[in-house]
Tab-separated table of C-alpha atoms (C1' of nucleotides) in Angstrom:
chain	number	residue	atom	x	y	z
A	191	UNK	CA	0.000	0.000	0.000
A	192	UNK	CA	2.928	2.248	-0.464
A	193	UNK	CA	1.362	3.744	-3.513
A	194	UNK	CA	-1.792	4.573	-1.689
A	195	UNK	CA	0.139	6.322	0.974
A	196	UNK	CA	2.162	8.131	-1.597
A	197	UNK	CA	-0.846	9.431	-3.403
A	198	UNK	CA	-2.451	10.544	-0.210
A	199	UNK	CA	0.647	12.390	0.794
A	200	UNK	CA	0.906	14.149	-2.490
A	201	UNK	CA	-2.660	15.263	-2.188
A	202	UNK	CA	-1.939	16.511	1.273
A	203	UNK	CA	1.203	18.180	0.100
A	204	UNK	CA	-0.834	20.078	-2.435
A	205	UNK	CA	-3.263	20.979	0.276
A	206	UNK	CA	-0.540	22.424	2.413
A	207	UNK	CA	0.892	24.361	-0.473
A	208	UNK	CA	-2.506	25.774	-1.205
A	209	UNK	CA	-2.962	26.762	2.388
A	210	UNK	CA	0.391	28.419	2.444
A	211	UNK	CA	-0.481	30.278	-0.690
A	212	UNK	CA	-3.744	31.394	0.773
A	213	UNK	CA	-2.039	32.754	3.836
A	214	UNK	CA	0.421	34.508	1.600
A	215	UNK	CA	-2.415	36.080	-0.317
A	216	UNK	CA	-4.004	37.244	2.871
A	217	UNK	CA	-0.749	38.695	3.971
A	218	UNK	CA	-0.353	40.431	0.662
A	219	UNK	CA	-3.814	41.895	0.952
A	220	UNK	CA	-3.037	42.895	4.453
A	221	UNK	CA	0.053	44.709	3.353
A	222	UNK	CA	-1.453	46.337	0.314
A	223	UNK	CA	-4.730	47.147	1.943
A	224	UNK	CA	-4.239	47.227	5.686
A	225	UNK	CA	-7.519	48.874	6.517
A	226	UNK	CA	-9.594	46.198	4.870
A	227	UNK	CA	-8.945	43.708	7.546
A	228	UNK	CA	-9.440	45.992	10.412
A	229	UNK	CA	-12.685	45.042	12.050
A	230	UNK	CA	-13.383	48.425	13.471
A	231	UNK	CA	-11.802	51.778	13.573
A	232	UNK	CA	-8.868	51.661	15.894
A	233	UNK	CA	-8.969	53.531	19.064
A	234	UNK	CA	-5.482	54.823	18.464
A	235	UNK	CA	-2.734	54.649	15.924
A	236	UNK	CA	-0.617	52.541	18.206
A	237	UNK	CA	-3.335	50.002	18.758
A	238	UNK	CA	-3.999	49.974	15.075
A	239	UNK	CA	-0.391	49.365	14.188
A	240	UNK	CA	-0.112	46.703	16.820
A	241	UNK	CA	-3.131	44.957	15.409
A	242	UNK	CA	-1.670	45.115	11.968
A	243	UNK	CA	1.640	43.735	13.083
A	244	UNK	CA	-0.011	41.000	15.085
A	245	UNK	CA	-2.135	39.995	12.155
A	246	UNK	CA	0.806	40.017	9.830
A	247	UNK	CA	2.773	37.919	12.239
A	248	UNK	CA	-0.081	35.492	12.539
A	249	UNK	CA	-0.314	35.120	8.800
A	250	UNK	CA	3.406	34.688	8.552
A	251	UNK	CA	3.315	31.995	11.190
A	252	UNK	CA	0.586	30.223	9.311
A	253	UNK	CA	2.567	30.403	6.128
A	254	UNK	CA	5.636	29.011	7.794
A	255	UNK	CA	3.592	26.281	9.376
A	256	UNK	CA	2.132	25.283	6.051
A	257	UNK	CA	5.495	25.203	4.400
A	258	UNK	CA	6.908	23.259	7.279
A	259	UNK	CA	4.195	20.685	6.873
A	260	UNK	CA	4.832	20.636	3.175
A	261	UNK	CA	8.450	19.815	3.776
A	262	UNK	CA	7.506	17.113	6.218
A	263	UNK	CA	5.228	15.525	3.683
A	264	UNK	CA	7.791	15.905	0.989
A	265	UNK	CA	10.271	14.026	3.121
A	266	UNK	CA	7.803	11.230	3.561
A	267	UNK	CA	7.505	11.100	-0.179
A	268	UNK	CA	11.231	10.593	-0.381
A	269	UNK	CA	11.627	14.009	-1.854
A	270	UNK	CA	15.151	15.107	-1.329
A	271	UNK	CA	15.185	18.345	0.528
A	272	UNK	CA	18.277	20.491	0.667
A	273	UNK	CA	19.987	20.035	3.988
A	274	UNK	CA	19.072	23.399	5.252
A	275	UNK	CA	16.022	24.740	3.524
A	276	UNK	CA	16.148	27.955	5.421
A	277	UNK	CA	19.486	28.836	3.926
A	278	UNK	CA	18.925	27.448	0.535
A	279	UNK	CA	18.137	30.061	-2.013
A	280	UNK	CA	16.080	28.156	-4.489
A	281	UNK	CA	16.121	31.069	-6.840
A	282	UNK	CA	19.645	30.138	-7.592
A	283	UNK	CA	19.588	26.481	-6.906
A	284	UNK	CA	17.068	25.388	-9.372
A	285	UNK	CA	15.323	22.409	-7.888
A	286	UNK	CA	13.688	19.659	-9.781
A	287	UNK	CA	11.123	17.113	-8.911
A	288	UNK	CA	11.450	13.621	-10.145
A	289	UNK	CA	8.971	10.893	-10.398
A	290	UNK	CA	11.287	8.030	-10.439
A	291	UNK	CA	10.673	4.440	-11.195
A	292	UNK	CA	8.783	4.009	-8.036
A	293	UNK	CA	5.637	5.311	-9.600
A	294	UNK	CA	4.835	7.668	-6.836
A	295	UNK	CA	7.978	8.714	-5.264
A	296	UNK	CA	8.406	12.346	-5.973
A	297	UNK	CA	11.951	13.454	-5.629
A	298	UNK	CA	13.176	16.972	-5.571
A	299	UNK	CA	16.814	17.406	-6.191
A	300	UNK	CA	19.254	19.569	-7.962
A	301	UNK	CA	19.784	19.024	-11.670
A	302	UNK	CA	23.069	17.423	-10.911
A	303	UNK	CA	21.573	14.911	-8.637
A	304	UNK	CA	21.877	11.358	-9.738
A	305	UNK	CA	19.437	10.140	-7.202
A	306	UNK	CA	16.553	9.542	-9.481
A	307	UNK	CA	18.728	7.771	-11.935
A	308	UNK	CA	20.338	5.569	-9.432
A	309	UNK	CA	16.983	4.291	-8.359
A	310	UNK	CA	15.905	3.462	-11.829
A	311	UNK	CA	15.656	-0.167	-12.607
A	312	UNK	CA	14.912	-1.642	-15.995
A	313	UNK	CA	11.219	-1.694	-16.497
A	314	UNK	CA	9.377	-4.920	-16.426
A	315	UNK	CA	6.489	-5.996	-18.424
A	316	UNK	CA	3.838	-4.251	-16.448
A	317	UNK	CA	5.607	-1.045	-15.960
A	318	UNK	CA	4.658	1.608	-18.409
A	319	UNK	CA	6.481	4.539	-19.856
A	320	UNK	CA	3.195	6.057	-20.704
A	321	UNK	CA	2.264	9.320	-19.126
A	322	UNK	CA	0.018	8.985	-16.151
A	323	UNK	CA	-2.760	11.253	-15.196
A	324	UNK	CA	-5.455	11.213	-12.628
A	325	UNK	CA	-8.759	12.921	-12.710
A	326	UNK	CA	-10.889	13.211	-9.649
A	327	UNK	CA	-14.561	13.458	-10.349
A	328	UNK	CA	-17.068	14.345	-7.740
A	329	UNK	CA	-20.655	13.532	-8.401
A	330	UNK	CA	-22.937	16.167	-7.029
A	331	UNK	CA	-26.628	16.270	-6.352
A	332	UNK	CA	-27.756	18.358	-9.237
A	333	UNK	CA	-27.482	18.232	-12.930
A	334	UNK	CA	-29.001	16.188	-15.639
A	335	UNK	CA	-26.179	14.298	-17.145
A	336	UNK	CA	-26.333	11.212	-15.069
A	337	UNK	CA	-23.524	9.461	-13.419
A	338	UNK	CA	-22.245	7.958	-16.574
A	339	UNK	CA	-22.103	11.411	-18.030
A	340	UNK	CA	-19.869	12.462	-15.254
A	341	UNK	CA	-17.462	9.661	-15.858
A	342	UNK	CA	-17.435	9.544	-19.589
A	343	UNK	CA	-15.070	11.410	-21.779
A	344	UNK	CA	-14.604	12.005	-25.439
A	345	UNK	CA	-13.051	8.639	-25.980
A	346	UNK	CA	-14.636	5.281	-26.117
A	347	UNK	CA	-13.420	2.723	-23.673
A	348	UNK	CA	-13.795	-0.968	-23.393
A	349	UNK	CA	-13.721	-2.626	-20.078
A	350	UNK	CA	-11.292	-5.471	-19.814
A	351	UNK	CA	-11.221	-6.162	-16.139
A	352	UNK	CA	-12.378	-5.412	-12.673
A	353	UNK	CA	-10.491	-6.036	-9.526
A	354	UNK	CA	-11.153	-5.900	-5.855
A	355	UNK	CA	-8.471	-3.726	-4.398
A	356	UNK	CA	-7.103	-4.428	-0.988
A	357	UNK	CA	-8.497	-2.002	1.522
A	358	UNK	CA	-10.911	-0.469	-0.903
A	359	UNK	CA	-14.600	-0.862	-0.549
A	360	UNK	CA	-15.216	-0.556	-4.224
A	361	UNK	CA	-13.646	-2.489	-7.035
A	362	UNK	CA	-11.430	-0.893	-9.578
A	363	UNK	CA	-12.466	-0.986	-13.185
A	364	UNK	CA	-9.932	-1.406	-15.964
A	365	UNK	CA	-10.558	0.059	-19.383
A	366	UNK	CA	-8.677	0.330	-22.584
A	367	UNK	CA	-9.410	2.297	-25.674
A	368	UNK	CA	-11.947	0.659	-27.908
A	369	UNK	CA	-9.650	1.271	-30.852
A	370	UNK	CA	-6.779	-0.649	-29.471
A	371	UNK	CA	-7.183	-3.407	-32.004
A	372	UNK	CA	-8.065	-1.327	-35.007
A	373	UNK	CA	-5.729	1.568	-34.423
A	374	UNK	CA	-3.332	0.283	-31.895
A	375	UNK	CA	-4.359	2.892	-29.408
A	376	UNK	CA	-2.634	2.131	-26.136
A	377	UNK	CA	-4.598	4.429	-23.873
A	378	UNK	CA	-6.015	2.916	-20.747
A	379	UNK	CA	-7.790	4.085	-17.713
A	380	UNK	CA	-8.805	2.834	-14.325
A	381	UNK	CA	-11.774	4.031	-12.375
A	382	UNK	CA	-11.754	3.843	-8.620
A	383	UNK	CA	-14.538	4.992	-6.373
A	384	UNK	CA	-13.615	6.707	-3.172
A	385	UNK	CA	-14.131	4.855	0.040
A	386	UNK	CA	-14.462	7.934	2.061
A	387	UNK	CA	-16.796	9.772	-0.234
A	388	UNK	CA	-18.592	7.491	-2.684
A	389	UNK	CA	-19.554	10.490	-4.711
A	390	UNK	CA	-15.942	10.893	-5.686
A	391	UNK	CA	-14.295	8.880	-8.392
A	392	UNK	CA	-10.697	8.777	-9.266
A	393	UNK	CA	-10.096	8.157	-12.925
A	394	UNK	CA	-6.555	7.177	-13.597
A	395	UNK	CA	-5.400	7.496	-17.150
A	396	UNK	CA	-2.392	5.847	-18.583
A	397	UNK	CA	-1.026	6.488	-21.991
A	398	UNK	CA	-2.223	8.833	-24.611
A	399	UNK	CA	-4.686	8.141	-27.333
A	400	UNK	CA	-3.222	7.475	-30.706
A	401	UNK	CA	-6.616	7.070	-32.213
A	402	UNK	CA	-8.650	9.889	-33.651
A	403	UNK	CA	-10.561	11.684	-30.994
A	404	UNK	CA	-13.712	11.925	-33.039
A	405	UNK	CA	-13.968	8.232	-33.581
A	406	UNK	CA	-15.434	7.591	-30.233
A	407	UNK	CA	-18.824	6.183	-29.524
A	408	UNK	CA	-19.930	8.013	-26.483
A	409	UNK	CA	-23.238	6.419	-25.797
A	410	UNK	CA	-22.333	2.788	-25.876
A	411	UNK	CA	-19.404	3.197	-23.555
A	412	UNK	CA	-20.536	5.561	-20.965
A	413	UNK	CA	-22.752	3.272	-18.972
A	414	UNK	CA	-20.242	0.541	-18.898
A	415	UNK	CA	-17.671	2.881	-17.554
A	416	UNK	CA	-19.646	3.431	-14.481
A	417	UNK	CA	-21.127	0.084	-13.780
A	418	UNK	CA	-17.912	-1.665	-12.996
A	419	UNK	CA	-17.350	0.698	-10.193
A	420	UNK	CA	-20.499	-0.302	-8.434
A	421	UNK	CA	-20.006	-3.231	-6.187
A	422	UNK	CA	-22.305	-6.137	-6.709
A	423	UNK	CA	-24.282	-5.419	-3.611
A	424	UNK	CA	-25.038	-1.950	-4.831
A	425	UNK	CA	-26.139	-2.784	-8.276
A	426	UNK	CA	-29.632	-3.380	-7.060
A	427	UNK	CA	-29.790	0.245	-6.084
A	428	UNK	CA	-28.453	2.036	-9.082
A	429	UNK	CA	-29.645	5.409	-7.925
A	430	UNK	CA	-27.643	5.304	-4.801
A	431	UNK	CA	-25.904	8.262	-6.253
A	432	UNK	CA	-28.210	11.083	-7.149
A	433	UNK	CA	-28.257	12.591	-10.538
A	434	UNK	CA	-24.943	14.205	-10.812
A	435	UNK	CA	-23.404	17.484	-11.067
A	436	UNK	CA	-19.825	16.746	-11.149
A	437	UNK	CA	-16.825	18.457	-9.893
A	438	UNK	CA	-13.637	17.373	-11.407
A	439	UNK	CA	-10.082	17.831	-10.458
A	440	UNK	CA	-7.001	16.692	-12.153
A	441	UNK	CA	-4.254	15.523	-9.970
A	442	UNK	CA	-1.859	14.462	-12.513
A	443	UNK	CA	1.533	13.599	-13.640
A	444	UNK	CA	1.545	15.567	-16.790
A	445	UNK	CA	3.868	15.911	-19.663
A	446	UNK	CA	4.999	19.319	-18.599
A	447	UNK	CA	5.816	18.173	-15.184
A	448	UNK	CA	3.331	20.249	-13.345
A	449	UNK	CA	0.948	18.702	-10.957
A	450	UNK	CA	-2.435	19.716	-12.112
A	451	UNK	CA	-5.511	20.170	-10.065
A	452	UNK	CA	-8.268	21.123	-12.369
A	453	UNK	CA	-11.651	22.229	-11.171
A	454	UNK	CA	-14.723	22.250	-13.277
A	455	UNK	CA	-16.545	25.505	-13.518
A	456	UNK	CA	-17.232	27.028	-10.163
A	457	UNK	CA	-14.601	26.986	-7.502
A	458	UNK	CA	-14.658	23.550	-6.127
A	459	UNK	CA	-14.176	22.917	-2.510
A	460	UNK	CA	-10.733	21.556	-3.027
A	461	UNK	CA	-10.115	20.999	0.577
A	462	UNK	CA	-13.193	18.892	0.875
A	463	UNK	CA	-12.384	16.835	-2.147
A	464	UNK	CA	-8.805	16.403	-1.146
A	465	UNK	CA	-9.869	15.316	2.244
A	466	UNK	CA	-12.043	12.741	0.666
A	467	UNK	CA	-8.871	11.169	-0.516
A	468	UNK	CA	-6.586	12.080	2.271
A	469	UNK	CA	-8.846	11.414	5.190
A	470	UNK	CA	-8.437	14.744	6.862
A	471	UNK	CA	-5.404	16.843	6.797
A	472	UNK	CA	-4.282	15.828	10.208
A	473	UNK	CA	-3.318	12.418	9.063
A	474	UNK	CA	-0.138	13.452	7.520
A	475	UNK	CA	0.792	15.864	10.145
A	476	UNK	CA	1.294	13.071	12.533
A	477	UNK	CA	3.748	10.323	12.306
A	478	UNK	CA	1.135	7.840	13.130
A	479	UNK	CA	2.339	4.564	11.731
A	480	UNK	CA	-1.242	3.507	11.313
A	481	UNK	CA	-1.828	6.009	8.625
A	482	UNK	CA	-1.557	3.371	5.953
A	483	UNK	CA	-5.189	2.575	6.106
A	484	UNK	CA	-6.387	5.999	5.418
A	485	UNK	CA	-6.557	5.887	1.703
A	486	UNK	CA	-7.879	3.458	-0.766
A	487	UNK	CA	-6.732	4.968	-3.955
A	488	UNK	CA	-3.902	4.166	-6.127
A	489	UNK	CA	-1.409	6.648	-7.387
A	490	UNK	CA	-2.118	9.527	-9.553
A	491	UNK	CA	-1.763	9.229	-13.231
A	492	UNK	CA	-3.706	9.832	-16.368
A	493	UNK	CA	-3.677	11.392	-19.718
A	494	UNK	CA	-3.972	15.066	-20.337
A	495	UNK	CA	-5.415	14.426	-23.705
A	496	UNK	CA	-8.422	12.823	-22.202
A	497	UNK	CA	-9.845	15.933	-20.741
A	498	UNK	CA	-13.548	15.770	-20.944
A	499	UNK	CA	-15.908	17.741	-23.017
A	500	UNK	CA	-17.548	19.050	-19.928
A	501	UNK	CA	-14.328	20.457	-18.700
A	502	UNK	CA	-13.129	23.928	-18.819
A	503	UNK	CA	-11.794	23.995	-22.328
A	504	UNK	CA	-8.157	24.513	-21.707
A	505	UNK	CA	-5.095	22.905	-23.001
A	506	UNK	CA	-4.314	20.167	-20.585
A	507	UNK	CA	-0.667	20.875	-20.939
A	508	UNK	CA	-0.933	24.513	-20.165
A	509	UNK	CA	-2.738	25.211	-16.992
A	510	UNK	CA	-4.515	28.489	-17.097
A	511	UNK	CA	-5.954	30.712	-14.478
A	512	UNK	CA	-8.882	28.394	-14.274
A	513	UNK	CA	-6.985	25.675	-12.584
A	514	UNK	CA	-4.101	24.955	-10.417
A	515	UNK	CA	-1.210	23.669	-12.343
A	516	UNK	CA	1.011	21.198	-10.678
A	517	UNK	CA	1.380	18.186	-12.824
A	518	UNK	CA	4.145	15.738	-12.698
A	519	UNK	CA	4.596	13.367	-15.495
A	520	UNK	CA	6.289	10.091	-15.203
A	521	UNK	CA	7.648	7.764	-17.755
A	522	UNK	CA	7.886	4.079	-17.529
A	523	UNK	CA	8.395	1.390	-20.036
A	524	UNK	CA	5.479	-0.544	-21.297
A	525	UNK	CA	6.150	-3.590	-23.282
A	526	UNK	CA	2.855	-4.924	-22.327
A	527	UNK	CA	0.697	-4.184	-25.282
A	528	UNK	CA	3.324	-4.262	-27.913
A	529	UNK	CA	2.119	-0.841	-28.845
A	530	UNK	CA	4.490	2.004	-28.984
A	531	UNK	CA	2.097	4.753	-29.729
A	532	UNK	CA	3.480	8.134	-30.578
A	533	UNK	CA	3.812	9.831	-27.322
A	534	UNK	CA	3.741	13.539	-27.291
A	535	UNK	CA	5.956	13.485	-24.300
A	536	UNK	CA	9.492	13.249	-25.384
A	537	UNK	CA	11.582	15.483	-23.257
A	538	UNK	CA	11.705	13.457	-20.132
A	539	UNK	CA	14.429	11.060	-19.337
A	540	UNK	CA	13.565	7.453	-19.151
A	541	UNK	CA	12.445	6.424	-15.760
A	542	UNK	CA	11.914	9.746	-14.200
A	543	UNK	CA	10.739	13.178	-14.912
A	544	UNK	CA	12.001	16.560	-14.067
A	545	UNK	CA	10.525	19.941	-13.785
A	546	UNK	CA	11.619	23.179	-12.220
A	547	UNK	CA	10.188	23.409	-8.785
A	548	UNK	CA	9.744	27.091	-9.399
A	549	UNK	CA	7.074	26.265	-11.884
A	550	UNK	CA	5.404	24.212	-9.292
A	551	UNK	CA	5.066	27.227	-7.123
A	552	UNK	CA	3.822	29.498	-9.824
A	553	UNK	CA	0.385	28.087	-9.908
A	554	UNK	CA	-0.379	29.671	-6.602
A	555	UNK	CA	-0.917	33.042	-8.095
A	556	UNK	CA	-4.077	32.216	-9.880
A	557	UNK	CA	-5.597	29.745	-7.606
A	558	UNK	CA	-9.334	30.301	-7.583
A	559	UNK	CA	-9.768	29.998	-3.878
A	560	UNK	CA	-11.199	33.072	-2.359
A	561	UNK	CA	-11.749	33.258	1.319
B	530	DA	C1'	-23.625	-11.631	-35.880
B	531	DA	C1'	-20.943	-8.270	-33.927
B	532	DT	C1'	-19.630	-6.019	-30.076
B	533	DA	C1'	-19.394	-5.163	-25.126
B	534	DT	C1'	-19.290	-6.801	-20.289
B	535	DT	C1'	-18.441	-10.031	-16.654
B	536	DT	C1'	-15.496	-12.716	-14.052
B	537	DG	C1'	-12.338	-16.356	-12.757
B	538	DA	C1'	-7.715	-17.496	-13.873
B	539	DC	C1'	-3.186	-16.301	-14.891
B	540	DC	C1'	1.090	-13.849	-14.295
B	541	DA	C1'	4.576	-10.326	-13.120
B	542	DA	C1'	6.124	-7.546	-9.482
B	543	DC	C1'	6.897	-7.026	-4.740
C	1341	DG	C1'	2.679	-15.595	-0.694
C	1342	DT	C1'	0.149	-11.435	-1.865
C	1343	DT	C1'	-1.439	-8.049	-4.879
C	1344	DG	C1'	-2.618	-5.525	-8.968
C	1345	DG	C1'	-3.132	-5.795	-13.888
C	1346	DT	C1'	-4.467	-8.473	-17.784
C	1347	DC	C1'	-6.372	-12.308	-20.411
C	1348	DA	C1'	-9.949	-14.796	-22.306
C	1349	DA	C1'	-14.071	-17.672	-22.181
C	1350	DA	C1'	-18.746	-17.144	-21.106
C	1351	DT	C1'	-22.440	-14.256	-21.206
C	1352	DA	C1'	-25.108	-10.127	-22.302
C	1353	DT	C1'	-26.452	-6.509	-25.306
C	1354	DT	C1'	-27.327	-4.223	-29.594
DNA sequence: AATATTTGACCAAC
DNA sequence: GTTGGTCAAATATT
C-alpha cells in the first residue's frame, strides 16, 4: 500500500501548499490594503499598528507552518530536501522534482543529482512509460447528465477487467481504448470509487490516445464505464448516487511536469475533495504509523489528452488561471501491449521526470480559492 | 452476428 | 505468498 500512501501524501502536500499560498495572499492583501482587515476603527494609531503587526505575524506563522508541513510531507515522499532549507536560495539552486521508477515517489533534487537515476531499474512488463494522469470526479446532487455522463469522456473505452483492491470498498475498473485493435491505441484508464466519499471517483489514465478523438462512440461506452465501479451489492440500487453534477479535479503527472488540479466551472471545494482522498489533513501531520489505512486509492496518473468535453476547455498541458497547475509526469516502459504509440511526451528522461520546482510554485498566483 | 461486459484465472512484481 | 493488472471464455447486449 505504499502507492496509496504516496498518493495521499501528495494530495496533502498540495493541500498544504494551497494553504500556504492562501495565507500569503491574505498577507499580501493585508500589506497592500491594511484597513480592509481591520474590524473596526482603531482607538489609536498605536493600537492599530499593533493589530496590523499581530495579524501580519499570525499570517506569517501560518505560512511558515504550512510550508513546514509541506516539507515534512515531501520528506515522507522521499523528496530530497536540501539540507538546510532555510538557507537554501532556491532562486539560484534550481530544484527539480522527479517521479522516479517508483511510480509515486516524488523526488526533488538539484539538476546534478543522480538520485533519481540511481533508483531506476529496468522496467518490467507491467511497468509503463506512458504518461500517467489522474482525474478526480465528484458527483454532485444536481445536474441532468447522469452518473455515466460524469465519468465519460470524449473517448470510447472498453472494459477489460475489474479487480477488488485491498483495503478499498469498491472495485477498480480497468478500461482500454476501444480502438486498441483497429488503431493500436494504447490508452487505458482505471476508475476507482472513493471509500471515504462514494460520490468521488478517481479516474486514472495511462497512456495517450493514438486514435482519432472523433472516432469515439460516447453512448455505448458511458454506462459501462460506471457500472464496474459499483459493487455487486449496490447494483440493485443504481440510484444510490443522485443525478450528478460533477466536480472534477485533475491531480496528474503531466507531460509538462506540473501537478495539475483542475476544477470544473465554479470553484470547487478543493479541501473537501482532497480530504475525501486524504482522510483529513491531520493524518499526515502526525507520524502515526497507522496512517496506511487511510486511503484506498492508487497513485495519480492519467492522460492530459483525455480531458472531458464538460471540462473547462483549456489545453491540458498549459494550466490556465482556471486551474491549479502542478502536474508531474512520469515515464515508464510498457512492453505490455506491444504498442508504442506516438507519445507527445518526449523530453523526459527514461524512468523519471524533471521539472523546475519554481514552476510548481507558480500556480499559486491564480488559484481560484477566495476566502 | 458483432460487439461489449463479466469474471475467474493467470502472471509479473513485490 | 500477496497483490494488482491483464487475459480470455462465457455471457449479455445491440
